[in-house]
Coordinates of N, CA and C in Angstrom, one line a residue:
Chain A
X23 N 0.8 -1.2 0.0 CA 0.0 0.0 0.0 C 0.9 1.2 0.0
X24 N 0.9 2.0 -1.1 CA 1.7 3.2 -1.2 C 1.1 4.3 -0.5
X25 N 2.0 5.3 -0.1 CA 1.5 6.5 0.6 C 1.0 7.5 -0.5
X26 N 1.2 7.2 -1.8 CA 0.7 8.0 -2.9 C -0.4 7.1 -3.6
X27 N -1.5 7.7 -3.7 CA -2.6 7.0 -4.3 C -2.9 7.4 -5.8
X28 N -2.8 6.4 -6.6 CA -3.1 6.7 -8.1 C -4.3 5.7 -8.4
X29 N -5.1 6.1 -9.4 CA -6.1 5.1 -9.9 C -5.4 4.0 -10.6
X30 N -5.8 2.8 -10.5 CA -5.1 1.7 -11.1 C -5.2 1.7 -12.6
X31 N -6.2 2.3 -13.2 CA -6.4 2.3 -14.6 C -7.0 3.6 -15.1
X32 N -6.7 3.9 -16.3 CA -7.3 5.1 -17.0 C -7.4 4.7 -18.5
X33 N -8.3 5.4 -19.2 CA -8.4 5.1 -20.6 C -9.0 6.3 -21.4
X34 N -8.8 6.3 -22.7 CA -9.2 7.3 -23.6 C -9.1 6.9 -25.0
X35 N -9.7 7.6 -25.9 CA -9.6 7.4 -27.3 C -8.6 8.3 -27.9
X36 N -8.1 7.9 -29.1 CA -7.1 8.8 -29.7 C -7.6 10.2 -29.9
X37 N -6.7 11.2 -29.5 CA -7.1 12.6 -29.7 C -7.7 13.2 -28.4
X38 N -8.1 12.3 -27.5 CA -8.7 12.8 -26.2 C -7.7 13.3 -25.3
X39 N -8.1 14.0 -24.2 CA -7.3 14.4 -23.1 C -7.6 13.5 -21.9
X40 N -6.6 13.0 -21.3 CA -6.7 12.1 -20.1 C -5.9 12.7 -19.0
X41 N -6.5 12.6 -17.8 CA -5.8 13.0 -16.6 C -5.6 11.9 -15.6
X42 N -4.4 11.8 -15.0 CA -4.1 10.8 -14.0 C -3.8 11.5 -12.7
X43 N -4.4 11.1 -11.6 CA -4.2 11.8 -10.4 C -3.2 11.1 -9.5
X44 N -2.7 11.8 -8.5 CA -1.8 11.3 -7.5 C -2.0 12.0 -6.2
X45 N -2.5 11.3 -5.3 CA -2.9 11.9 -4.0 C -2.0 11.5 -2.9
X46 N -1.5 12.5 -2.1 CA -0.6 12.2 -1.1 C -1.0 13.0 0.2
X47 N 0.1 13.5 0.9 CA -0.2 14.2 2.1 C 0.8 15.4 2.3
X48 N 0.7 16.0 3.4 CA 1.6 17.2 3.7 C 3.1 16.8 3.8
X49 N 3.3 15.5 4.1 CA 4.7 15.1 4.3 C 5.4 14.7 3.0
X50 N 4.6 14.6 1.9 CA 5.2 14.3 0.6 C 4.8 15.3 -0.4
X51 N 3.7 15.2 -1.1 CA 3.3 16.1 -2.2 C 3.2 17.5 -1.7
X52 N 2.7 17.6 -0.4 CA 2.4 19.0 0.1 C 3.6 19.8 0.2
X53 N 4.8 19.2 0.3 CA 6.0 20.0 0.6 C 7.2 19.7 -0.3
X54 N 7.0 18.9 -1.3 CA 8.1 18.5 -2.1 C 7.7 18.4 -3.6
X55 N 8.7 18.3 -4.5 CA 8.5 18.3 -5.9 C 7.9 16.9 -6.3
X56 N 7.1 16.9 -7.3 CA 6.5 15.7 -7.8 C 7.1 15.4 -9.2
X57 N 7.4 14.1 -9.4 CA 7.9 13.6 -10.7 C 6.9 12.6 -11.2
X58 N 6.9 12.5 -12.6 CA 6.1 11.5 -13.2 C 7.0 10.7 -14.2
X59 N 6.7 9.4 -14.2 CA 7.5 8.5 -15.0 C 6.5 7.7 -15.9
X60 N 7.0 7.4 -17.1 CA 6.2 6.6 -18.1 C 7.0 5.3 -18.3
X61 N 6.3 4.2 -18.2 CA 6.9 2.9 -18.4 C 6.1 2.2 -19.5
X62 N 6.7 2.2 -20.7 CA 6.2 1.4 -21.8 C 6.3 -0.1 -21.5
X63 N 5.4 -0.9 -22.1 CA 5.5 -2.3 -21.8 C 6.9 -2.9 -22.1
X64 N 7.4 -3.6 -21.1 CA 8.7 -4.3 -21.3 C 9.9 -3.4 -21.2
X65 N 9.8 -2.2 -20.9 CA 10.9 -1.3 -20.9 C 11.1 -0.6 -19.5
X66 N 12.3 0.0 -19.4 CA 12.5 0.8 -18.1 C 11.7 2.1 -18.1
X67 N 11.4 2.6 -17.0 CA 10.7 3.8 -16.9 C 11.5 5.0 -17.5
X68 N 10.7 6.1 -17.8 CA 11.3 7.2 -18.4 C 10.8 8.5 -17.7
X69 N 11.7 9.4 -17.4 CA 11.3 10.6 -16.7 C 10.4 11.5 -17.7
X70 N 9.2 11.8 -17.2 CA 8.2 12.5 -18.0 C 8.1 14.0 -17.6
X71 N 8.0 14.1 -16.2 CA 7.8 15.4 -15.6 C 8.7 15.5 -14.4
X72 N 9.3 16.7 -14.2 CA 10.1 16.9 -12.9 C 9.6 18.3 -12.4
X73 N 9.9 18.5 -11.1 CA 9.6 19.7 -10.4 C 8.1 20.1 -10.7
X74 N 7.2 19.1 -10.5 CA 5.8 19.3 -10.6 C 5.2 19.5 -12.0
X75 N 5.9 20.3 -12.8 CA 5.3 20.7 -14.1 C 6.3 20.9 -15.2
X76 N 7.5 20.5 -15.0 CA 8.5 20.8 -16.0 C 8.8 19.5 -16.8
X77 N 9.0 19.7 -18.1 CA 9.3 18.6 -19.0 C 10.8 18.5 -19.4
X78 N 11.4 17.3 -19.2 CA 12.8 17.2 -19.7 C 12.8 17.4 -21.2
X79 N 13.9 17.7 -21.7 CA 14.1 17.9 -23.2 C 13.7 16.6 -23.9
X80 N 12.9 16.7 -25.0 CA 12.5 15.6 -25.7 C 11.1 15.1 -25.4
X81 N 10.6 15.5 -24.3 CA 9.2 15.1 -23.9 C 8.2 16.0 -24.6
X82 N 7.3 15.5 -25.3 CA 6.3 16.3 -26.1 C 5.5 17.2 -25.1
X83 N 5.1 18.3 -25.6 CA 4.2 19.2 -24.8 C 2.8 18.7 -24.6
X84 N 2.5 17.6 -25.2 CA 1.2 16.9 -24.9 C 1.1 16.5 -23.5
X85 N 2.3 16.3 -22.9 CA 2.3 15.9 -21.5 C 2.5 17.1 -20.6
X86 N 1.7 17.2 -19.6 CA 1.8 18.3 -18.6 C 1.5 17.9 -17.2
X87 N 2.2 18.5 -16.3 CA 2.0 18.2 -14.9 C 1.5 19.4 -14.1
X88 N 0.8 19.1 -13.0 CA 0.4 20.2 -12.1 C 0.3 19.6 -10.7
X89 N 0.3 20.6 -9.8 CA 0.2 20.2 -8.3 C -0.6 21.3 -7.6
X90 N -1.4 20.8 -6.7 CA -2.2 21.7 -5.9 C -2.4 21.0 -4.5
X91 N -1.8 21.7 -3.5 CA -1.9 21.1 -2.1 C -1.2 19.8 -2.0
X92 N -2.0 18.8 -1.7 CA -1.4 17.5 -1.5 C -1.7 16.5 -2.6
X93 N -2.1 17.1 -3.8 CA -2.4 16.2 -4.9 C -1.7 16.8 -6.1
X94 N -1.4 15.8 -7.1 CA -0.8 16.2 -8.3 C -1.5 15.5 -9.4
X95 N -1.3 16.0 -10.7 CA -2.0 15.4 -11.8 C -1.1 15.4 -13.0
X96 N -1.2 14.4 -13.8 CA -0.5 14.3 -15.1 C -1.6 14.3 -16.2
X97 N -1.5 15.3 -17.1 CA -2.5 15.3 -18.2 C -1.8 15.0 -19.5
X98 N -2.5 14.2 -20.3 CA -2.0 13.9 -21.6 C -3.1 14.3 -22.6
X99 N -2.7 15.2 -23.5 CA -3.6 15.7 -24.5 C -3.3 15.1 -25.9
X100 N -4.2 15.1 -26.8 CA -4.0 14.5 -28.1 C -3.5 13.1 -28.0
X101 N -4.3 12.3 -27.2 CA -3.9 10.9 -26.9 C -3.5 10.1 -28.2
X102 N -2.4 9.3 -28.0 CA -2.0 8.5 -29.1 C -1.8 7.1 -28.6
X103 N -1.9 6.1 -29.6 CA -1.8 4.7 -29.2 C -0.4 4.4 -28.5
X104 N 0.6 5.2 -28.9 CA 1.9 4.9 -28.3 C 2.0 5.4 -26.8
X105 N 0.9 6.1 -26.4 CA 0.9 6.5 -25.0 C 0.5 5.4 -24.0
X106 N 0.1 4.3 -24.6 CA -0.3 3.2 -23.7 C 0.9 2.7 -22.9
X107 N 0.8 2.9 -21.6 CA 1.9 2.6 -20.7 C 1.4 2.7 -19.3
X108 N 2.3 2.4 -18.4 CA 2.1 2.6 -16.9 C 2.7 3.9 -16.6
X109 N 2.0 4.7 -15.8 CA 2.5 6.0 -15.3 C 2.6 6.0 -13.8
X110 N 3.7 6.5 -13.3 CA 4.0 6.5 -11.9 C 4.3 8.0 -11.4
X111 N 3.7 8.4 -10.3 CA 4.1 9.6 -9.7 C 5.1 9.2 -8.6
X112 N 6.0 10.2 -8.3 CA 7.0 9.9 -7.3 C 7.3 11.2 -6.6
X113 N 7.7 11.1 -5.3 CA 8.0 12.3 -4.5 C 8.8 11.9 -3.3
X114 N 9.5 12.8 -2.7 CA 10.2 12.6 -1.5 C 9.2 12.7 -0.3
X115 N 9.3 11.8 0.6 CA 8.4 11.8 1.8 C 9.3 12.2 3.0
X116 N 8.9 13.3 3.6 CA 9.7 13.8 4.8 C 9.6 12.9 6.0
X117 N 8.4 12.3 6.2 CA 8.2 11.4 7.4 C 8.9 10.1 7.2
X118 N 9.0 9.6 6.0 CA 9.6 8.3 5.8 C 11.1 8.5 5.5
X119 N 11.5 9.8 5.2 CA 12.9 10.1 4.8 C 13.3 9.2 3.6
X120 N 12.4 9.2 2.6 CA 12.8 8.4 1.4 C 11.9 8.8 0.3
X121 N 12.3 8.4 -0.9 CA 11.5 8.6 -2.1 C 10.4 7.6 -2.2
X122 N 9.2 8.0 -2.5 CA 8.1 7.0 -2.7 C 7.5 7.1 -4.1
X123 N 6.9 6.0 -4.5 CA 6.2 6.0 -5.8 C 4.8 5.7 -5.5
X124 N 3.9 6.2 -6.4 CA 2.5 5.8 -6.4 C 2.4 4.4 -6.9
X125 N 1.3 3.8 -6.8 CA 1.1 2.4 -7.2 C 1.1 2.2 -8.7
X126 N 1.0 3.3 -9.5 CA 1.0 3.2 -10.9 C -0.4 3.2 -11.5
X127 N -0.5 3.8 -12.7 CA -1.8 3.8 -13.4 C -1.5 3.3 -14.8
X128 N -2.3 2.3 -15.2 CA -2.2 1.7 -16.5 C -3.1 2.4 -17.5
X129 N -2.6 3.1 -18.5 CA -3.3 3.9 -19.4 C -3.6 3.0 -20.7
X130 N -4.9 2.9 -21.0 CA -5.3 2.2 -22.2 C -5.8 3.1 -23.2
X131 N -5.3 3.0 -24.5 CA -5.9 3.9 -25.5 C -6.8 3.0 -26.3
X132 N -8.1 3.3 -26.3 CA -9.2 2.5 -26.8 C -9.2 2.6 -28.4
Chain B
X25 N 26.3 10.7 -24.3 CA 25.1 10.1 -23.8 C 25.5 9.0 -22.8
X26 N 25.0 9.3 -21.6 CA 25.3 8.4 -20.5 C 24.5 7.1 -20.6
X27 N 25.1 6.0 -20.3 CA 24.4 4.7 -20.4 C 24.7 4.0 -19.1
X28 N 23.7 3.3 -18.5 CA 23.8 2.5 -17.3 C 23.5 1.1 -17.6
X29 N 24.3 0.2 -17.1 CA 24.1 -1.3 -17.3 C 24.2 -2.0 -16.0
X30 N 23.2 -2.7 -15.7 CA 23.2 -3.6 -14.5 C 23.8 -4.9 -14.8
X31 N 24.5 -5.5 -13.8 CA 25.0 -6.8 -14.0 C 25.0 -7.5 -12.6
X32 N 25.0 -8.9 -12.7 CA 24.9 -9.7 -11.5 C 24.2 -10.9 -11.7
X33 N 24.2 -11.8 -10.7 CA 23.5 -13.1 -10.9 C 22.0 -12.9 -11.0
X34 N 21.4 -13.8 -11.8 CA 20.0 -13.7 -12.0 C 19.2 -14.6 -11.0
X35 N 20.0 -15.5 -10.3 CA 19.3 -16.4 -9.4 C 20.1 -16.3 -8.0
X36 N 19.4 -16.1 -7.0 CA 20.1 -16.1 -5.6 C 19.3 -17.0 -4.7
X37 N 20.0 -17.7 -3.9 CA 19.3 -18.6 -2.9 C 18.8 -17.8 -1.7
X38 N 17.6 -18.3 -1.2 CA 17.1 -17.6 0.1 C 18.2 -17.6 1.2
X39 N 18.2 -16.5 1.9 CA 19.0 -16.2 3.0 C 20.4 -15.7 2.6
X40 N 20.7 -15.8 1.3 CA 22.0 -15.3 0.8 C 22.0 -13.8 0.5
X41 N 23.1 -13.3 0.0 CA 23.2 -11.9 -0.4 C 23.1 -11.6 -1.9
X42 N 22.2 -10.7 -2.3 CA 22.0 -10.3 -3.6 C 23.0 -9.2 -3.9
X43 N 23.8 -9.4 -4.9 CA 24.8 -8.3 -5.3 C 24.7 -7.9 -6.7
X44 N 24.5 -6.7 -7.0 CA 24.4 -6.1 -8.3 C 25.4 -5.0 -8.5
X45 N 25.8 -4.8 -9.7 CA 26.7 -3.7 -10.1 C 26.1 -2.9 -11.2
X46 N 26.2 -1.6 -11.2 CA 25.8 -0.8 -12.3 C 27.0 -0.1 -12.9
X47 N 27.3 -0.3 -14.1 CA 28.4 0.3 -14.8 C 27.9 1.6 -15.6
X48 N 28.6 2.7 -15.3 CA 28.2 4.0 -15.9 C 29.2 4.2 -17.0
X49 N 28.7 4.4 -18.2 CA 29.5 4.7 -19.4 C 29.0 6.0 -20.0
X50 N 30.0 6.7 -20.7 CA 29.6 7.9 -21.3 C 29.6 9.1 -20.4
X51 N 30.1 8.9 -19.2 CA 30.1 10.0 -18.2 C 30.8 9.6 -16.9
X52 N 31.1 10.5 -16.1 CA 31.9 10.2 -14.9 C 30.9 10.1 -13.7
X53 N 31.1 9.0 -12.9 CA 30.3 8.8 -11.7 C 30.7 9.8 -10.6
X54 N 31.9 10.5 -10.8 CA 32.5 11.4 -9.9 C 31.9 12.8 -10.0
X55 N 31.0 13.0 -10.8 CA 30.4 14.3 -11.0 C 29.4 14.6 -9.9
X56 N 29.6 15.7 -9.2 CA 28.8 16.0 -8.0 C 27.4 16.5 -8.3
X57 N 27.1 16.6 -9.6 CA 25.7 17.0 -10.0 C 24.7 15.8 -9.9
X58 N 25.3 14.6 -9.7 CA 24.4 13.4 -9.8 C 24.3 12.6 -8.5
X59 N 23.2 12.0 -8.3 CA 23.1 10.9 -7.3 C 22.9 9.7 -8.2
X60 N 23.1 8.5 -7.6 CA 23.0 7.2 -8.3 C 22.1 6.3 -7.4
X61 N 21.1 5.7 -8.0 CA 20.1 5.0 -7.1 C 19.8 3.7 -7.7
X62 N 19.1 2.9 -6.9 CA 18.6 1.6 -7.3 C 17.0 1.6 -7.0
X63 N 16.3 1.0 -8.0 CA 14.9 0.9 -7.9 C 14.6 -0.6 -8.2
X64 N 13.5 -1.1 -7.7 CA 13.2 -2.5 -8.1 C 11.7 -2.6 -8.4
X65 N 11.3 -3.6 -9.1 CA 9.9 -3.8 -9.5 C 9.6 -5.3 -9.6
X66 N 8.9 -5.8 -8.6 CA 8.5 -7.2 -8.6 C 7.6 -7.4 -9.8
X67 N 7.5 -8.6 -10.3 CA 6.8 -8.9 -11.5 C 5.3 -8.5 -11.4
X68 N 4.8 -7.7 -12.3 CA 3.5 -7.3 -12.3 C 3.1 -6.2 -11.3
X69 N 4.1 -5.7 -10.6 CA 3.8 -4.7 -9.6 C 4.5 -3.4 -9.9
X70 N 4.4 -2.5 -8.9 CA 4.9 -1.1 -9.1 C 6.4 -1.0 -8.7
X71 N 6.8 0.3 -8.8 CA 8.2 0.6 -8.5 C 8.5 0.8 -7.0
X72 N 9.6 0.4 -6.6 CA 10.0 0.6 -5.2 C 11.4 1.2 -5.1
X73 N 11.6 2.3 -4.5 CA 12.9 3.0 -4.3 C 13.7 2.2 -3.3
X74 N 14.9 1.9 -3.6 CA 15.8 1.2 -2.6 C 16.7 2.1 -1.9
X75 N 17.3 3.0 -2.6 CA 18.2 4.0 -2.0 C 19.1 4.7 -3.0
X76 N 20.0 5.6 -2.5 CA 20.8 6.3 -3.4 C 22.2 6.5 -2.8
X77 N 23.1 6.9 -3.7 CA 24.5 7.2 -3.2 C 25.0 8.4 -4.0
X78 N 25.9 9.2 -3.5 CA 26.5 10.2 -4.3 C 28.0 9.8 -4.5
X79 N 28.7 10.7 -5.2 CA 30.1 10.4 -5.6 C 31.0 10.3 -4.4
X80 N 30.6 10.8 -3.2 CA 31.4 10.7 -2.0 C 31.1 9.5 -1.2
X81 N 30.1 8.7 -1.7 CA 29.7 7.5 -0.9 C 28.6 7.7 0.1
X82 N 28.1 8.9 0.2 CA 27.0 9.2 1.1 C 25.7 8.6 0.7
X83 N 25.1 7.8 1.6 CA 23.9 7.0 1.2 C 22.6 7.5 1.9
X84 N 21.5 7.2 1.3 CA 20.2 7.3 1.9 C 19.4 6.1 1.4
X85 N 18.8 5.4 2.4 CA 18.1 4.1 2.1 C 16.6 4.2 2.4
X86 N 15.8 3.4 1.7 CA 14.4 3.2 2.0 C 14.4 2.6 3.4
X87 N 13.7 3.3 4.3 CA 13.6 2.8 5.7 C 13.2 1.3 5.9
X88 N 12.3 0.9 5.0 CA 11.8 -0.5 5.1 C 12.9 -1.5 4.7
X89 N 13.9 -1.1 4.0 CA 15.0 -2.0 3.6 C 16.3 -1.7 4.2
X90 N 16.4 -0.6 5.0 CA 17.7 -0.1 5.5 C 18.5 -1.1 6.2
X91 N 17.8 -2.0 7.0 CA 18.6 -3.0 7.8 C 19.3 -4.1 6.9
X92 N 18.9 -4.2 5.7 CA 19.4 -5.3 4.8 C 20.2 -4.8 3.6
X93 N 20.2 -3.5 3.4 CA 20.7 -3.0 2.1 C 21.9 -2.1 2.3
X94 N 22.8 -2.2 1.3 CA 23.9 -1.2 1.3 C 24.2 -0.9 -0.2
X95 N 24.5 0.3 -0.4 CA 24.9 0.8 -1.7 C 26.2 1.5 -1.6
X96 N 27.1 1.2 -2.6 CA 28.5 1.8 -2.5 C 28.9 2.2 -3.9
X97 N 29.9 3.1 -4.0 CA 30.3 3.6 -5.3 C 31.8 3.3 -5.4
X98 N 32.2 3.0 -6.6 CA 33.6 2.7 -6.9 C 34.0 3.7 -8.0
X99 N 34.7 4.8 -7.6 CA 35.0 5.8 -8.6 C 36.1 5.4 -9.6
X100 N 36.9 4.5 -9.1 CA 38.0 4.0 -10.0 C 37.4 3.1 -11.2
X101 N 36.3 2.5 -10.9 CA 35.7 1.6 -11.9 C 34.5 2.3 -12.6
X102 N 34.1 3.4 -12.1 CA 32.9 4.1 -12.6 C 31.7 3.3 -12.5
X103 N 31.6 2.6 -11.3 CA 30.4 1.8 -11.0 C 29.9 2.1 -9.6
X104 N 28.6 1.7 -9.4 CA 28.1 1.6 -8.1 C 27.3 0.3 -7.9
X105 N 27.2 -0.1 -6.7 CA 26.8 -1.5 -6.4 C 25.7 -1.5 -5.3
X106 N 24.9 -2.6 -5.4 CA 23.9 -2.8 -4.4 C 24.1 -4.2 -3.8
X107 N 23.9 -4.3 -2.5 CA 23.9 -5.5 -1.8 C 22.6 -5.6 -0.9
X108 N 21.9 -6.7 -1.1 CA 20.7 -6.9 -0.3 C 21.0 -8.2 0.5
X109 N 21.0 -8.2 1.8 CA 21.3 -9.3 2.6 C 20.1 -10.1 3.0
X110 N 20.3 -11.4 3.3 CA 19.2 -12.2 3.8 C 18.0 -12.2 3.0
X111 N 18.1 -12.4 1.7 CA 17.0 -12.3 0.7 C 16.0 -13.4 0.9
X112 N 14.7 -13.0 0.6 CA 13.6 -14.0 0.5 C 13.0 -13.9 -0.9
X113 N 12.0 -14.7 -1.1 CA 11.3 -14.6 -2.4 C 10.7 -13.2 -2.6
X114 N 10.4 -12.5 -1.6 CA 9.9 -11.1 -1.8 C 10.9 -10.2 -2.4
X115 N 12.1 -10.5 -2.4 CA 13.1 -9.7 -3.0 C 13.3 -10.0 -4.5
X116 N 12.5 -11.0 -5.0 CA 12.6 -11.2 -6.5 C 12.0 -10.1 -7.2
X117 N 12.7 -9.6 -8.2 CA 12.2 -8.4 -8.9 C 13.1 -8.1 -10.1
X118 N 12.7 -7.1 -10.9 CA 13.6 -6.5 -11.9 C 14.3 -5.3 -11.1
X119 N 15.6 -5.3 -11.1 CA 16.3 -4.2 -10.4 C 16.9 -3.2 -11.5
X120 N 16.6 -2.0 -11.3 CA 17.1 -0.9 -12.1 C 18.1 0.0 -11.4
X121 N 19.1 0.4 -12.1 CA 20.0 1.4 -11.6 C 19.6 2.7 -12.3
X122 N 19.7 3.8 -11.7 CA 19.3 5.1 -12.3 C 20.2 6.2 -11.9
X123 N 20.2 7.3 -12.7 CA 20.9 8.5 -12.4 C 19.9 9.6 -12.0
X124 N 20.2 10.3 -11.0 CA 19.4 11.5 -10.6 C 20.3 12.7 -10.9
X125 N 19.7 13.7 -11.6 CA 20.5 14.9 -12.0 C 19.9 16.1 -11.4
X126 N 20.8 17.0 -10.8 CA 20.3 18.2 -10.2 C 19.7 19.1 -11.2
X127 N 20.1 19.0 -12.5 CA 19.5 19.9 -13.5 C 18.0 19.6 -13.6
X128 N 17.6 18.4 -13.3 CA 16.2 18.0 -13.3 C 15.7 17.9 -11.9
X129 N 16.3 18.6 -11.0 CA 15.9 18.6 -9.6 C 15.9 17.2 -9.0
X130 N 16.9 16.4 -9.4 CA 17.1 15.0 -9.0 C 16.0 14.1 -9.4
X131 N 15.4 14.4 -10.6 CA 14.6 13.4 -11.3 C 15.5 12.3 -11.9
X132 N 15.0 11.1 -12.0 CA 15.8 10.0 -12.5 C 15.7 10.0 -14.0
X133 N 16.7 10.7 -14.6 CA 16.7 10.9 -16.0 C 17.3 9.8 -16.9
X134 N 18.1 9.0 -16.3 CA 18.8 7.9 -17.0 C 18.5 6.6 -16.2
X135 N 18.1 5.6 -16.9 CA 17.8 4.3 -16.3 C 18.5 3.2 -17.1
X136 N 19.0 2.2 -16.3 CA 19.5 1.0 -17.0 C 18.3 0.2 -17.5
X137 N 18.6 -0.8 -18.3 CA 17.6 -1.6 -18.9 C 16.9 -2.5 -17.9
X138 N 17.5 -2.7 -16.7 CA 17.0 -3.6 -15.7 C 17.5 -5.0 -15.8
X139 N 17.7 -5.6 -14.6 CA 18.1 -7.0 -14.6 C 17.2 -7.8 -13.6
X140 N 16.7 -8.9 -14.1 CA 15.8 -9.7 -13.3 C 16.5 -10.6 -12.3
X141 N 16.1 -10.5 -11.1 CA 16.7 -11.4 -10.0 C 15.6 -12.2 -9.4
X142 N 15.9 -13.5 -9.4 CA 14.9 -14.5 -8.8 C 15.6 -15.1 -7.5
X143 N 14.8 -15.1 -6.4 CA 15.3 -15.7 -5.2 C 14.6 -17.0 -5.1
X144 N 15.4 -18.1 -5.2 CA 14.8 -19.4 -5.2 C 15.9 -20.4 -4.8
X145 N 15.5 -21.5 -4.2 CA 16.5 -22.5 -3.9 C 16.6 -23.5 -5.0

């Protein structure tokens, strides 16, 4: 049971906008930066968002992150079939003194 | 382009020590802008942070694993390593080594391909 709560699944059709939530607490999301990772099937995760809403070079602007209070969200617009993947939020937790991951959300493009 | 490659035994017996090494190529492990970490992922499950080390050997561990885990850096070989003691079947997972870069506020921007470790007699 992770300290960060993500919906286990999400879905959308090509071209749609999908949002994935990540809920935490004041000891993690509330006071620290949120990161998002994309894990395509059978591959290692990839950094998608850092510092709540920043994209590393090479990440399309279809991907965006936001944070409000103790929750964060990843939005994917213009959904494509290649976006089918598992998505994980991650953050430092001050109470645990360690980095924690959300349980992951499997995105299906219908 | 920095590349990370995990290596180590794919099969470890219960109660023994799991030892993995991550070789850093295309860059120096001695760069103070980076941390180096280990992540694991049991089959069909999510990601778990194990811990991290910097170029000076300073470590931070997942509290739930701290009593059994150690991470070290070898600057002469440009590698960092993971030891997990007294393993059980619950330690079976794909183990990833990663780089954390201060440019990305210590997001894990480079990942190894992962190595699968099975704990079984």
